[in-house]
Amino acid sequence: MRRTNLTGSDGTWAALLLDVRERPRPALRVLTAENRLMLAQGTDPLLLGIVDPGRAGVQFLRTTRYRPLVPPLRAHTARAHAGSVQRWAHRFAEVLATTPDGPLRDGRWVLSRDVLLCRWNHGRRPLAEYWRSMLIEGEPGGYIDWYDHAGSWEILPLRVMPDADDSRVKAYRKQAREGILPPVLLWWVSGLDSHVVLDGHARLAAAIAESVEPAVLELQRAAPEDEVVTGTRQAVAAYEAELARFAELRAVRGPGVPDGAGTAGPVLARRLLALRAEHRPTWAWPLPGGIEQWHRVAREHDVPGPRGDLTVPSTAAEPDRGGAGQPSTSTS
């Protein structure tokens, strides 16, 4: 995996671009069958879901089989990183590159500190209240309401959130007070219209308990390289055209007219960063065995259907027509 640091127009670190090779099928992936979905890690189902007929949300049930990707983070490591989100991004990238249980597959990914959900505390609520409200409730299952919460981009834990007096949470609460709490690692799953917590359930609980803003890193699939190359060419052409326009104005009105670089340059920088960090929907694969296999797994875990009905009308969605072993694009 090749890593590239991305910076914003002000020169500060913004994200880490990951170029992944020789990993055609990830262990942690979304599988689909008609209007059902399954989040699996290897052969273990982690989450079973049914998208309701009106596309207003998804009923889900979590299992207890999620295997954390990141080894336990010790206090001395947290102090060594001194709260640097950039350093943590590289550490998490190393883990994602080597773990056999993660979501990475061939292509480009972005690990970013610019998480969409962080923009939505418009009411300026206390941080503990805000971040608690961003957690999708339900144990072991619940309902993600896309109608009521459209645009909230909430957080779905893959494990039971620990209590504030849990021993791990107590240790992380101390780090939160010191300002060295490691980031929470999220993965955007477009088919759920939510983030799932890849690592940091206890750290997020600690931040909520201390009512502090947790550092967050978000993993998403990025635009393919050929699209970035085309977009870059167009952005540079627009930049050059703008400089040429200013040059014509200077020729007519004199040197008092600026050369245009002061305005066109930042626009170009923002466009290039957006191109490299632009997100794409999460890959999804057809579930081997189709809807019958989904029901077999659901019976093992006693999965409720939307609004308590196990039998959802089959007209809710057309079956996935993708070839066996080939990913289809899952969108919310």
Coordinates of C-alpha atoms in Angstrom, one line a residue:
M1 CA 0.0 0.0 0.0
R2 CA 1.3 3.4 -1.0
R3 CA 0.5 6.3 1.3
T4 CA 0.4 10.0 0.3
N5 CA -0.2 12.9 2.7
L6 CA -2.8 15.4 1.5
T7 CA -2.8 19.0 2.6
G8 CA -5.4 21.7 2.5
S9 CA -5.0 25.1 0.8
D10 CA -3.5 26.5 4.1
G11 CA -0.8 23.9 4.1
T12 CA -2.0 21.9 7.0
W13 CA -2.5 18.1 6.9
A14 CA -5.9 17.1 5.8
A15 CA -5.9 13.4 4.9
L16 CA -4.0 10.3 4.0
L17 CA -4.5 8.8 0.5
L18 CA -4.1 5.0 0.4
D19 CA -3.3 3.3 -2.9
V20 CA -4.1 -0.4 -2.2
R21 CA -2.8 -3.2 -4.5
E22 CA -3.1 -7.0 -4.6
R23 CA -6.1 -7.2 -2.3
P24 CA -9.1 -8.1 -4.6
R25 CA -11.5 -9.2 -1.9
P26 CA -11.6 -7.8 1.6
A27 CA -12.5 -9.8 4.7
L28 CA -14.7 -7.0 6.1
R29 CA -17.3 -6.4 3.4
V30 CA -21.0 -5.7 2.6
L31 CA -23.0 -8.6 1.0
T32 CA -26.4 -8.1 -0.5
A33 CA -29.4 -10.2 -1.6
E34 CA -32.5 -8.4 -2.9
N35 CA -33.4 -5.9 -0.1
R36 CA -31.3 -7.7 2.5
L37 CA -27.7 -6.9 3.4
M38 CA -25.1 -8.5 5.6
L39 CA -21.9 -7.0 7.0
A40 CA -19.5 -9.8 7.3
Q41 CA -15.9 -10.3 8.5
G42 CA -14.6 -13.4 6.8
T43 CA -17.2 -16.1 7.4
D44 CA -18.7 -14.3 10.4
P45 CA -21.8 -12.2 10.0
L46 CA -21.5 -9.0 12.0
L47 CA -24.7 -7.2 11.1
L48 CA -27.9 -8.3 9.3
G49 CA -30.2 -5.8 7.8
I50 CA -33.4 -5.4 5.9
V51 CA -34.1 -2.3 3.9
D52 CA -37.7 -1.5 4.2
P53 CA -39.9 -1.2 1.1
G54 CA -40.2 2.6 1.2
R55 CA -36.4 3.0 1.3
A56 CA -36.9 5.0 4.6
G57 CA -34.4 3.0 6.6
V58 CA -33.0 -0.3 7.5
Q59 CA -33.8 -2.7 10.4
F60 CA -30.6 -4.2 11.7
L61 CA -29.3 -6.7 14.2
R62 CA -25.7 -7.0 15.4
T63 CA -23.9 -10.2 16.3
T64 CA -21.1 -10.4 18.9
R65 CA -18.5 -11.6 16.4
Y66 CA -16.6 -8.5 15.4
R67 CA -12.9 -8.8 15.7
P68 CA -11.2 -5.5 16.4
L69 CA -8.6 -4.5 13.8
V70 CA -6.3 -2.4 16.0
P71 CA -4.3 -3.9 18.9
P72 CA -4.8 -2.3 22.3
L73 CA -3.4 1.2 22.4
R74 CA -1.2 1.8 25.4
A75 CA -0.9 5.1 27.3
H76 CA 2.8 5.5 26.4
T77 CA 1.9 5.2 22.7
A78 CA -0.8 7.9 23.1
R79 CA 1.7 10.2 24.8
A80 CA 4.3 9.5 22.1
H81 CA 1.9 10.6 19.4
A82 CA 1.0 13.7 21.5
G83 CA -2.5 13.9 20.1
S84 CA -1.3 14.2 16.4
V85 CA -4.1 13.0 14.2
Q86 CA -1.6 12.8 11.3
R87 CA 0.6 10.4 13.1
W88 CA -2.4 8.3 14.2
A89 CA -3.5 8.2 10.6
H90 CA -0.2 6.6 9.5
R91 CA -0.4 4.1 12.4
F92 CA -3.9 3.1 11.5
A93 CA -2.9 2.8 7.9
E94 CA -0.2 0.4 8.8
V95 CA -2.7 -1.7 10.7
L96 CA -5.2 -1.6 7.8
A97 CA -2.5 -2.7 5.4
T98 CA -1.5 -5.7 7.4
T99 CA -4.6 -7.0 9.1
P100 CA -6.4 -9.9 7.4
D101 CA -9.8 -8.8 8.8
G102 CA -10.2 -5.2 7.4
P103 CA -12.2 -3.6 4.7
L104 CA -9.5 -2.5 2.2
R105 CA -9.5 -3.8 -1.3
D106 CA -7.7 -2.8 -4.5
G107 CA -8.1 0.8 -5.3
R108 CA -7.8 4.2 -3.7
W109 CA -8.9 5.1 -0.2
V110 CA -8.8 8.2 1.9
L111 CA -8.3 8.3 5.7
S112 CA -9.5 11.8 6.6
R113 CA -10.0 14.0 9.6
D114 CA -12.8 15.8 7.8
V115 CA -15.7 13.7 8.9
L116 CA -19.1 14.8 7.7
L117 CA -20.9 14.2 10.9
C118 CA -18.7 16.8 12.7
R119 CA -20.4 19.6 10.8
W120 CA -23.8 19.1 12.3
N121 CA -23.7 20.3 15.9
H122 CA -25.4 23.6 14.8
G123 CA -27.3 23.8 18.1
R124 CA -24.0 24.0 20.0
R125 CA -25.2 21.4 22.4
P126 CA -22.9 20.1 25.1
L127 CA -20.4 17.7 23.5
A128 CA -21.5 14.7 25.6
E129 CA -25.1 15.3 24.5
Y130 CA -24.2 15.8 20.9
W131 CA -21.9 12.8 20.5
R132 CA -24.3 10.5 22.4
S133 CA -27.1 11.6 20.0
M134 CA -24.9 10.5 17.1
L135 CA -24.8 6.9 18.3
I136 CA -27.4 4.6 16.6
E137 CA -29.3 3.0 19.4
G138 CA -30.4 -0.6 19.7
E139 CA -28.9 -3.7 21.4
P140 CA -28.6 -6.1 19.8
G141 CA -30.7 -4.5 17.0
G142 CA -32.5 -1.4 16.0
Y143 CA -33.6 0.8 13.1
I144 CA -31.6 3.4 11.1
D145 CA -34.2 5.9 10.1
W146 CA -33.1 7.6 6.9
Y147 CA -36.2 9.8 6.8
D148 CA -35.9 11.4 10.2
H149 CA -32.1 11.5 10.2
A150 CA -31.2 12.3 6.6
G151 CA -27.9 14.1 6.5
S152 CA -27.0 13.2 10.1
W153 CA -24.5 10.5 9.1
E154 CA -24.7 8.8 12.4
I155 CA -22.4 6.3 14.1
L156 CA -23.1 2.6 14.3
P157 CA -21.0 0.7 16.9
L158 CA -20.0 -2.8 15.9
R159 CA -19.7 -3.8 19.5
V160 CA -21.7 -2.9 22.7
M161 CA -20.6 0.5 23.8
P162 CA -18.9 0.2 27.2
D163 CA -20.2 2.1 30.3
A164 CA -18.4 5.1 31.7
D165 CA -17.1 3.2 34.6
D166 CA -15.6 0.4 32.5
S167 CA -11.9 -0.1 33.3
R168 CA -10.8 0.7 29.7
V169 CA -13.0 3.7 29.5
K170 CA -11.6 5.0 32.8
A171 CA -8.0 4.8 31.4
Y172 CA -9.1 6.6 28.3
R173 CA -10.9 9.3 30.3
K174 CA -7.6 10.2 31.8
Q175 CA -6.1 10.5 28.4
A176 CA -9.1 12.6 27.3
R177 CA -8.4 15.0 30.2
E178 CA -4.7 15.2 29.2
G179 CA -5.6 15.9 25.5
I180 CA -3.9 12.8 24.2
L181 CA -6.9 10.5 23.5
P182 CA -6.2 8.5 20.3
P183 CA -8.8 9.1 17.5
V184 CA -11.8 6.9 16.8
L185 CA -11.5 5.1 13.5
L186 CA -14.7 5.1 11.5
W187 CA -15.6 3.5 8.1
W188 CA -18.3 5.1 6.0
V189 CA -20.8 2.4 4.7
S190 CA -23.0 4.1 2.1
G191 CA -25.5 1.2 2.1
L192 CA -26.3 2.0 5.7
D193 CA -25.9 5.8 5.3
S194 CA -23.9 5.7 8.4
H195 CA -20.4 5.3 9.8
V196 CA -19.4 2.1 11.6
V197 CA -16.8 2.1 14.3
L198 CA -13.8 0.0 13.2
D199 CA -11.9 0.9 16.3
G200 CA -12.3 3.1 19.4
H201 CA -15.6 2.1 21.1
A202 CA -14.1 2.7 24.5
R203 CA -12.3 5.9 23.4
L204 CA -15.6 7.3 22.1
A205 CA -17.3 6.3 25.4
A206 CA -14.5 8.1 27.3
A207 CA -14.9 11.3 25.2
I208 CA -18.6 11.3 25.8
A209 CA -18.1 10.7 29.6
E210 CA -15.7 13.6 29.7
S211 CA -17.8 15.8 27.3
V212 CA -14.8 16.5 25.1
E213 CA -14.5 16.5 21.3
P214 CA -13.1 13.2 20.2
A215 CA -10.5 13.1 17.4
V216 CA -12.0 11.1 14.5
L217 CA -10.5 9.6 11.4
E218 CA -12.8 8.4 8.6
L219 CA -12.0 5.7 6.1
Q220 CA -13.8 6.0 2.7
R221 CA -13.3 4.7 -0.8
A222 CA -11.8 7.4 -3.0
A223 CA -12.1 8.3 -6.7
P224 CA -10.2 6.0 -9.2
E225 CA -6.9 7.4 -10.5
D226 CA -8.1 7.9 -14.1
E227 CA -10.9 10.1 -12.8
V228 CA -8.4 12.1 -10.7
V229 CA -6.1 12.5 -13.7
T230 CA -8.9 13.8 -15.9
G231 CA -10.2 16.1 -13.2
T232 CA -6.7 17.5 -12.6
R233 CA -6.2 18.3 -16.2
Q234 CA -9.5 20.2 -16.3
A235 CA -8.7 22.1 -13.1
V236 CA -5.3 23.1 -14.4
A237 CA -6.8 24.2 -17.7
A238 CA -9.3 26.4 -15.8
Y239 CA -6.5 27.8 -13.7
E240 CA -4.5 28.7 -16.8
A241 CA -7.5 30.3 -18.5
E242 CA -8.1 32.5 -15.4
L243 CA -4.5 33.7 -15.4
A244 CA -4.8 34.4 -19.2
R245 CA -8.0 36.5 -18.5
F246 CA -6.1 38.5 -15.9
A247 CA -3.2 39.0 -18.2
E248 CA -5.5 40.5 -20.8
L249 CA -7.0 42.8 -18.3
R250 CA -3.5 43.9 -17.2
A251 CA -2.6 44.6 -20.8
V252 CA -5.5 46.9 -21.2
R253 CA -5.7 48.6 -17.7
G254 CA -2.1 48.5 -16.6
P255 CA -0.1 46.9 -13.8
G256 CA -2.6 47.9 -11.2
V257 CA -4.6 44.8 -12.1
P258 CA -3.4 41.8 -10.2
D259 CA -2.0 38.8 -12.1
G260 CA -4.9 36.5 -10.8
A261 CA -2.7 34.0 -9.0
G262 CA -3.8 35.2 -5.6
T263 CA -7.4 34.1 -6.4
A264 CA -7.0 31.4 -8.9
G265 CA -4.2 29.6 -6.9
P266 CA -6.3 28.8 -3.8
V267 CA -9.2 27.7 -6.0
L268 CA -6.9 25.3 -7.9
A269 CA -5.5 23.9 -4.6
R270 CA -9.0 23.3 -3.2
R271 CA -10.1 21.5 -6.4
L272 CA -7.0 19.3 -6.5
L273 CA -7.5 18.3 -2.8
A274 CA -11.2 17.6 -3.5
L275 CA -10.4 15.4 -6.5
R276 CA -7.9 13.3 -4.5
A277 CA -10.1 13.0 -1.5
E278 CA -13.4 12.7 -3.3
H279 CA -15.5 9.8 -1.9
R280 CA -17.2 6.9 -3.7
P281 CA -20.0 4.6 -2.5
T282 CA -19.0 1.5 -0.6
W283 CA -18.4 -1.7 -2.5
A284 CA -21.0 -4.5 -2.0
W285 CA -20.9 -8.1 -3.2
P286 CA -23.7 -10.5 -4.0
L287 CA -24.3 -12.8 -1.0
P288 CA -23.5 -16.4 -2.0
G289 CA -26.6 -18.4 -1.7
G290 CA -28.8 -15.3 -2.1
I291 CA -31.9 -14.6 -0.1
E292 CA -32.1 -18.2 1.1
Q293 CA -28.7 -17.9 2.7
W294 CA -29.6 -14.6 4.3
H295 CA -32.7 -16.2 5.9
R296 CA -30.6 -19.2 7.1
V297 CA -28.2 -16.8 8.9
A298 CA -31.1 -14.7 10.1
R299 CA -32.8 -17.7 11.7
E300 CA -29.6 -18.5 13.5
H301 CA -29.6 -15.0 15.1
D302 CA -33.4 -14.5 15.4
V303 CA -33.4 -11.4 13.3
P304 CA -36.6 -9.3 13.5
G305 CA -37.9 -7.8 10.3
P306 CA -38.8 -4.1 9.8
R307 CA -41.4 -3.0 12.3
G308 CA -41.3 -6.5 13.8
D309 CA -42.4 -8.4 10.6
L310 CA -39.9 -11.0 9.5
T311 CA -41.4 -11.4 6.0
V312 CA -40.7 -8.3 4.0
P313 CA -42.4 -8.0 0.5
S314 CA -40.0 -9.1 -2.2
T315 CA -40.9 -6.1 -4.3
A316 CA -38.8 -3.9 -2.2
A317 CA -35.8 -4.3 -4.4
E318 CA -34.6 -6.2 -7.5
P319 CA -32.0 -8.9 -6.9
D320 CA -28.3 -7.9 -7.5
R321 CA -27.4 -8.9 -11.1
G322 CA -23.7 -8.7 -10.6
G323 CA -21.5 -11.7 -11.5
A324 CA -20.3 -14.1 -8.9
G325 CA -17.4 -12.6 -7.0
Q326 CA -17.7 -9.2 -8.7
P327 CA -18.6 -6.2 -6.5
S328 CA -21.6 -4.0 -7.0
T329 CA -21.8 -0.5 -5.9
S330 CA -23.9 0.0 -2.8
T331 CA -25.6 3.3 -2.3
S332 CA -27.8 4.6 0.4

